Coordinates of C-alpha atoms and ligand atoms in Angstrom, one line a residue:
X10 CA 43.3 -33.4 20.7
X11 CA 45.3 -31.1 22.5
X12 CA 46.6 -32.3 25.8
X13 CA 46.9 -30.2 29.0
X14 CA 49.7 -33.2 29.8
X15 CA 50.4 -35.5 26.9
X16 CA 51.7 -38.9 27.8
X17 CA 55.2 -38.3 26.5
X18 CA 57.0 -35.8 25.0
X19 CA 60.5 -35.0 22.7
X20 CA 63.7 -33.4 24.4
X21 CA 64.3 -32.1 20.8
X22 CA 66.3 -28.3 20.2
X23 CA 68.5 -26.9 18.3
X24 CA 71.4 -29.5 18.6
X25 CA 69.1 -32.1 16.7
X26 CA 67.8 -29.4 13.9
X27 CA 72.0 -28.7 13.3
X28 CA 72.5 -32.4 13.1
X29 CA 69.7 -32.9 10.7
X30 CA 70.7 -30.0 8.4
X31 CA 74.5 -31.3 8.2
X32 CA 73.4 -34.4 6.9
X33 CA 71.1 -32.9 4.1
X34 CA 74.5 -30.5 3.7
X35 CA 76.7 -33.3 3.4
X36 CA 74.7 -34.8 0.6
X37 CA 74.9 -38.8 1.8
X38 CA 71.9 -39.8 2.9
X39 CA 71.8 -43.2 4.4
X40 CA 74.1 -45.5 6.0
X41 CA 77.6 -44.0 6.2
X42 CA 79.9 -42.4 8.1
X43 CA 77.0 -40.6 10.6
X44 CA 75.7 -44.6 10.8
X45 CA 78.9 -45.6 11.9
X46 CA 79.7 -42.9 14.5
X47 CA 76.7 -43.5 15.9
X48 CA 77.2 -47.6 16.4
X49 CA 80.1 -46.8 17.9
X50 CA 79.1 -44.2 20.6
X51 CA 76.4 -46.4 21.2
X52 CA 78.3 -49.4 21.8
X53 CA 80.7 -47.7 24.0
X54 CA 78.1 -46.0 26.0
X55 CA 76.6 -49.6 26.7
X56 CA 80.1 -51.3 27.2
X57 CA 79.4 -54.1 24.4
X58 CA 81.5 -55.0 21.2
X59 CA 79.0 -54.6 18.7
X60 CA 76.1 -52.1 17.9
X61 CA 74.3 -51.9 14.9
X62 CA 71.8 -49.8 13.7
X63 CA 68.5 -50.5 11.8
X64 CA 65.1 -49.3 10.9
X65 CA 63.1 -50.1 13.8
X66 CA 63.2 -52.5 17.2
X67 CA 60.8 -54.9 15.1
X68 CA 63.5 -55.5 12.7
X69 CA 66.5 -56.1 15.6
X70 CA 63.9 -58.5 17.1
X71 CA 63.3 -60.1 13.4
X72 CA 67.2 -60.2 13.2
X73 CA 67.9 -61.8 16.8
X74 CA 65.9 -64.5 16.0
X75 CA 67.6 -65.1 12.9
X76 CA 71.1 -64.9 13.7
X77 CA 70.2 -67.1 16.5
X78 CA 68.8 -69.8 14.0
X79 CA 64.9 -69.8 15.5
X80 CA 62.8 -72.0 13.2
X81 CA 59.9 -74.1 12.5
X82 CA 59.4 -76.7 15.3
X83 CA 61.4 -74.6 18.0
X84 CA 59.9 -72.8 20.8
X85 CA 60.1 -69.7 22.3
X86 CA 59.5 -68.2 25.7
X87 CA 58.3 -64.8 26.1
X88 CA 56.3 -62.5 28.0
X89 CA 52.4 -61.3 27.3
X90 CA 52.9 -58.5 28.7
X91 CA 54.6 -56.6 26.2
X92 CA 54.3 -54.6 22.9
X93 CA 53.1 -57.1 20.0
X94 CA 56.7 -56.7 18.3
X95 CA 58.0 -58.9 21.1
X96 CA 55.9 -61.9 20.0
X97 CA 55.4 -60.9 16.2
X98 CA 59.2 -61.6 15.4
X99 CA 59.3 -65.1 16.6
X100 CA 56.1 -66.1 14.3
X101 CA 58.0 -64.4 11.7
X102 CA 60.3 -67.5 12.0
X103 CA 57.5 -69.7 11.8
X104 CA 58.6 -71.1 15.6
X105 CA 55.8 -71.1 18.4
X106 CA 55.6 -68.8 21.0
X107 CA 55.6 -70.3 24.5
X108 CA 54.1 -67.4 27.2
X109 CA 55.6 -66.8 30.6
X110 CA 53.6 -64.7 33.4
X111 CA 55.2 -61.5 35.1
X112 CA 56.0 -62.1 38.7
X113 CA 53.2 -60.0 40.3
X114 CA 51.4 -56.7 41.0
X115 CA 54.7 -55.1 42.4
X116 CA 56.9 -56.5 39.6
X117 CA 55.6 -56.4 35.9
X118 CA 58.7 -58.0 34.5
X119 CA 58.7 -61.9 33.2
X120 CA 59.0 -64.1 35.9
X121 CA 61.8 -66.4 36.3
X122 CA 59.9 -69.6 37.7
X123 CA 57.4 -69.2 35.0
X124 CA 59.9 -69.3 32.0
X125 CA 61.4 -72.3 34.3
X126 CA 57.9 -73.9 33.9
X127 CA 57.3 -73.3 30.5
X128 CA 60.7 -75.0 29.2
X129 CA 60.3 -78.1 26.9
X130 CA 62.8 -80.2 25.1
X131 CA 62.1 -77.8 21.8
X132 CA 62.7 -74.7 23.6
X133 CA 65.5 -73.0 21.8
X134 CA 65.4 -69.2 23.5
X135 CA 64.3 -67.0 25.9
X136 CA 62.9 -63.5 25.2
X137 CA 62.6 -60.7 28.4
X138 CA 61.4 -57.5 28.0
X139 CA 62.4 -54.9 30.6
X140 CA 58.9 -53.4 31.5
X141 CA 58.4 -49.4 32.0
X142 CA 62.6 -49.7 32.2
X143 CA 63.2 -51.5 35.0
X144 CA 65.6 -54.5 34.2
X145 CA 64.2 -58.2 34.9
X146 CA 65.7 -60.6 37.0
X147 CA 68.7 -61.4 34.8
X148 CA 70.9 -62.9 37.3
X149 CA 68.1 -65.7 37.6
X150 CA 67.0 -65.8 34.1
X151 CA 70.4 -66.4 33.0
X152 CA 71.2 -69.0 35.4
X153 CA 68.1 -71.0 33.9
X154 CA 69.3 -70.2 30.3
X155 CA 72.9 -71.7 31.3
X156 CA 71.1 -74.7 32.9
X157 CA 69.2 -75.5 29.8
X158 CA 71.5 -74.1 26.9
X159 CA 69.2 -71.4 26.0
X160 CA 69.6 -68.2 24.0
X161 CA 68.9 -65.1 25.6
X162 CA 67.3 -62.2 23.5
X163 CA 66.3 -58.9 25.3
X164 CA 63.9 -56.6 24.3
X165 CA 65.3 -53.5 25.7
X166 CA 63.1 -51.2 23.8
X167 CA 62.1 -49.6 27.1
X168 CA 65.4 -49.6 28.8
X169 CA 68.3 -47.7 27.2
X170 CA 70.6 -47.2 30.1
X171 CA 69.0 -49.1 32.8
X172 CA 71.4 -51.1 35.2
X173 CA 71.8 -54.1 37.3
X174 CA 74.4 -54.9 39.4
X175 CA 76.2 -51.9 37.1
X176 CA 75.7 -53.9 33.9
X177 CA 73.8 -52.5 31.3
X178 CA 70.3 -53.9 29.9
X179 CA 70.5 -55.5 26.5
X180 CA 74.2 -56.6 27.7
X181 CA 72.8 -59.6 29.7
X182 CA 71.8 -61.6 27.2
X183 CA 73.2 -63.0 23.6
X184 CA 71.2 -60.4 21.9
X185 CA 69.6 -56.8 23.1
X186 CA 67.2 -55.0 20.9
X187 CA 66.3 -51.3 21.4
X188 CA 63.6 -49.0 19.8
X189 CA 64.7 -45.5 18.9
X190 CA 60.4 -44.9 18.1
X191 CA 59.2 -41.4 18.5
X192 CA 58.1 -41.9 22.3
X193 CA 61.1 -43.9 23.5
X194 CA 63.9 -42.6 25.8
X195 CA 66.0 -41.8 22.7
X196 CA 64.1 -40.8 19.9
X197 CA 64.7 -40.6 16.4
X198 CA 61.3 -41.3 14.9
X199 CA 61.8 -44.4 13.6
X200 CA 64.4 -46.8 14.3
X201 CA 66.3 -49.8 16.4
X202 CA 69.4 -50.7 17.8
X203 CA 70.9 -54.5 17.8
X204 CA 73.7 -55.1 20.3
X205 CA 75.7 -58.1 20.9
X206 CA 79.3 -59.6 22.2
X207 CA 79.2 -62.0 19.9
X208 CA 81.4 -61.5 16.5
X209 CA 79.7 -64.6 15.0
X210 CA 75.9 -62.9 15.8
X211 CA 77.4 -59.2 15.1
X212 CA 78.5 -60.6 11.5
X213 CA 75.0 -62.5 10.8
X214 CA 73.1 -59.3 11.5
X215 CA 75.1 -57.0 9.5
X216 CA 74.6 -59.0 6.1
X217 CA 71.0 -59.9 7.2
X218 CA 70.5 -55.8 7.4
X219 CA 71.1 -55.4 3.9
X220 CA 70.2 -58.0 1.6
X221 CA 73.1 -60.6 2.6
X222 CA 75.0 -58.4 0.4
X223 CA 79.1 -58.6 1.0
X224 CA 79.4 -54.8 0.4
X225 CA 77.4 -51.7 1.1
X226 CA 77.0 -48.9 -1.3
X227 CA 79.2 -47.1 1.2
X228 CA 81.9 -49.5 0.7
X229 CA 82.0 -49.0 -3.0
X230 CA 81.8 -45.1 -2.7
X231 CA 84.9 -45.3 -0.2
X232 CA 86.6 -47.4 -3.0
X233 CA 86.6 -50.7 -0.8
X234 CA 84.8 -52.7 -3.1
X235 CA 83.6 -52.7 -6.6
X236 CA 81.4 -55.3 -6.9
X237 CA 79.4 -57.4 -4.2
X238 CA 78.0 -61.0 -4.0
X239 CA 74.8 -62.3 -2.3
X240 CA 75.6 -64.8 0.3
X241 CA 72.1 -65.1 2.5
X242 CA 68.5 -64.0 1.9
X243 CA 68.7 -60.5 3.7
X244 CA 66.3 -57.6 3.9
X245 CA 66.5 -53.6 3.9
X246 CA 66.3 -52.9 7.6
X247 CA 68.9 -50.1 7.0
X248 CA 68.7 -46.8 9.1
X249 CA 69.5 -43.7 7.2
X250 CA 72.2 -40.9 8.1
X251 CA 69.7 -38.3 9.2
X252 CA 68.3 -40.5 12.1
X253 CA 71.9 -41.6 13.1
X254 CA 72.2 -37.7 13.4
X255 CA 69.4 -37.3 15.5
X256 CA 70.5 -40.5 17.7
X257 CA 73.8 -39.5 18.3
X258 CA 72.4 -35.9 19.9
X259 CA 69.9 -37.9 21.5
X260 CA 72.3 -40.4 23.3
X261 CA 74.3 -37.5 24.7
X262 CA 71.0 -36.3 26.3
X263 CA 70.2 -40.0 28.0
X264 CA 71.9 -40.2 30.9
X265 CA 70.2 -36.4 32.1
X266 CA 67.2 -37.3 30.8
X267 CA 66.8 -40.6 32.2
X268 CA 67.8 -39.0 35.5
X269 CA 65.0 -36.5 35.1
X270 CA 62.7 -39.3 34.6
X271 CA 64.1 -41.1 37.6
X272 CA 62.9 -37.9 39.8
X273 CA 59.5 -37.3 38.1
X274 CA 59.0 -41.2 38.8
X275 CA 60.1 -40.4 42.6
X276 CA 57.8 -37.4 43.0
X277 CA 54.7 -39.5 41.6
X278 CA 55.5 -42.6 44.4
X279 CA 56.0 -39.7 47.1
X280 CA 53.0 -37.8 46.3
X281 CA 50.7 -41.1 45.4
X282 CA 52.0 -43.9 47.4
X283 CA 49.6 -43.6 50.2
X284 CA 46.7 -42.6 48.1
X285 CA 43.7 -45.4 48.3
X286 CA 42.6 -46.8 45.3
X287 CA 45.9 -47.4 43.6
X288 CA 49.3 -48.7 44.0
X289 CA 52.7 -48.0 42.2
X290 CA 54.9 -51.3 41.1
X291 CA 58.3 -50.8 42.5
X292 CA 59.9 -53.5 40.7
X293 CA 61.7 -54.7 43.8
X294 CA 64.0 -51.9 43.4
X295 CA 66.1 -53.4 40.9
X296 CA 69.0 -51.6 39.7
X297 CA 68.7 -48.1 37.9
X298 CA 65.6 -47.8 35.8
X299 CA 65.2 -45.8 32.7
X300 CA 62.3 -44.8 34.0
X301 CA 60.5 -44.7 30.6
X302 CA 56.8 -45.6 31.7
X303 CA 54.8 -44.6 34.8
X304 CA 52.6 -47.1 35.3
X305 CA 50.0 -47.6 38.0
X306 CA 47.5 -50.1 39.2
X307 CA 44.1 -49.4 40.3
X308 CA 42.4 -51.0 42.8
X309 CA 40.1 -54.0 41.8
X310 CA 37.1 -51.8 42.8
X311 CA 38.0 -48.7 41.2
X312 CA 36.5 -48.6 37.6
X313 CA 39.1 -48.2 34.7
X314 CA 37.0 -47.1 32.2
X315 CA 35.4 -44.1 34.7
X316 CA 38.9 -43.0 35.8
X317 CA 40.4 -42.6 32.4
X318 CA 37.8 -40.7 31.0
X319 CA 37.8 -38.5 33.6
X320 CA 41.5 -37.8 33.3
X321 CA 40.9 -37.5 29.5
X322 CA 38.0 -34.8 30.0
X323 CA 40.4 -33.1 32.3
X324 CA 43.3 -32.9 29.3
X325 CA 45.6 -35.7 31.0
X326 CA 46.6 -38.5 28.5
X327 CA 46.9 -41.6 29.6
X328 CA 47.6 -45.2 28.0
X329 CA 47.7 -48.7 29.2
X330 CA 50.4 -51.2 28.6
X331 CA 49.6 -53.5 27.6
X332 CA 46.4 -55.3 26.6
X333 CA 48.4 -59.1 26.8
X334 CA 49.5 -60.3 23.5
X335 CA 47.9 -64.0 24.1
X336 CA 44.4 -62.6 24.4
X337 CA 44.7 -60.9 21.0
X338 CA 42.8 -62.5 18.3
X339 CA 45.7 -63.4 15.9
X340 CA 47.4 -65.1 18.7
X341 CA 44.0 -66.8 20.1
X342 CA 44.0 -68.8 16.7
X343 CA 44.7 -71.9 16.3
X344 CA 45.6 -73.4 19.3
X345 CA 44.4 -72.9 22.8
X346 CA 45.0 -70.0 24.7
X347 CA 46.9 -69.9 28.2
X348 CA 46.0 -68.6 31.2
X349 CA 48.4 -66.3 32.7
X350 CA 46.3 -65.1 35.8
X351 CA 49.0 -61.9 36.7
X352 CA 49.4 -60.7 33.3
X353 CA 45.8 -61.1 32.9
X354 CA 44.9 -59.5 36.4
X355 CA 47.5 -56.8 36.1
X356 CA 46.6 -55.9 32.5
X357 CA 43.2 -55.1 33.5
X358 CA 44.1 -52.7 36.3
X359 CA 46.9 -50.9 34.7
X360 CA 47.0 -47.3 33.8
X361 CA 50.0 -45.6 32.5
X362 CA 50.6 -41.5 33.6
X363 CA 52.6 -39.2 31.5
X364 CA 56.0 -39.2 32.4
X365 CA 58.9 -37.0 30.2
X366 CA 62.0 -35.4 30.8
X367 CA 60.7 -32.1 29.7
X368 CA 57.7 -32.3 32.1
X369 CA 57.2 -29.3 33.9
X370 CA 56.5 -28.8 37.9
X371 CA 53.0 -27.9 37.1
X372 CA 52.1 -30.3 34.8
X373 CA 53.1 -32.8 37.3
X374 CA 51.0 -31.1 39.4
X375 CA 48.0 -30.8 37.4
X376 CA 48.5 -34.7 36.8
X377 CA 48.4 -35.5 40.5
X378 CA 45.6 -33.3 41.3
X379 CA 43.1 -34.9 38.4
X380 CA 44.3 -38.4 39.6
X381 CA 43.2 -37.9 43.1
X382 CA 39.8 -36.0 41.6
X383 CA 39.3 -39.1 38.7
X384 CA 39.7 -41.5 41.5
X385 CA 37.2 -40.5 43.8
X386 CA 35.0 -40.3 41.0
X387 CA 35.7 -43.8 40.0
X388 CA 35.4 -45.6 43.4
X389 CA 32.6 -47.1 44.9
X390 CA 30.0 -44.9 46.0
Ligands
LIG21 C1 58.5 -50.0 21.3 C2 58.4 -51.1 21.3 C3 59.0 -52.2 20.3 C4 58.8 -51.9 19.0 O1 59.5 -50.7 18.8 P1 59.5 -50.5 16.9 O2 61.3 -49.4 16.7 O3 58.3 -49.4 16.8 O4 59.6 -51.6 16.0 C5 59.2 -53.4 20.8 N1 59.0 -53.8 21.8 C6 58.7 -53.1 23.1 C7 58.6 -53.4 24.0 C8 58.4 -51.5 22.8 O5 57.7 -50.8 23.5

């Protein structure tokens, strides 16, 4: 399908091509000097002590749970309105996942009160997800975490560069996880970044990223080590130099591109804010968003299926963020399915519209026109 307006698109050009070619010419393909520079630049941008590049956000979330010592018998509280990887990372540890509800139709992030209500003596950690690039209510969530001595993991896959009270997403909790997947604000194809201010966690994560080995191929190449020991059961969650080079270029574009995303978001709001049949969540205007997604909620009387089919027929790609995790077959097995009324309500009416930094004025106007037409067709006659 050739979309007239895709849901998202890359901002890639000659800089990315040149950066990839430089790595190829250097003849050093995996974790080395470029990855180190990418990690340092990423940490400096966030204002955090340690950034560790990995193969995906899923790997980052797994390493976060591992480093915090989550295990069988423990409970981790997480939202259900998220990508399934947030939840899967808890299940990798054989820990129990306790789903919390969102705040409401205007704020699709996990609700602090719902987190508080889910705490038991077995709770070990809270994983939050900054939906669409808007930070969760981190001051309230950190207060709850401190009160109950719980660790906090931030799934910041939507939120590189987002901030609240001058503090960037991923720097609030114990560990932050980013995705560099092809459709994210900072894209390298596959890839992830895990960040923390705690040296003990950073050391553990570095070790587990590469087989629990005490030295890397790169260290031995530099003559820093001749052999190695294996001191933990690790994984291969490494990134490679080509993707780190792409990441460095994309990091340089992030602030500008997030600004473009936000202006497009404001134009959507100005044009669709008063349109009958849909609403745009404002996330309580918490902080500066990375504007990863443009979620709208259709009115209960509007048929989502008819609306989406009309948009697709006119060449406008849309998506749904997300089918709730607690309703997936795997998550329904062996236990009672929780009832999360706000998550279920919002998930049944949400549609994500195109938003990407290179979106043209003509593309935006097409989407706006087609939204209004599709709504007329999908509303009760
Ligand atoms: C994309 C995404 C992930 C997974 O990222 P990968 O890099 O593809 O593993 C995890 N959580 C959220 C919220 C995401 O949007």
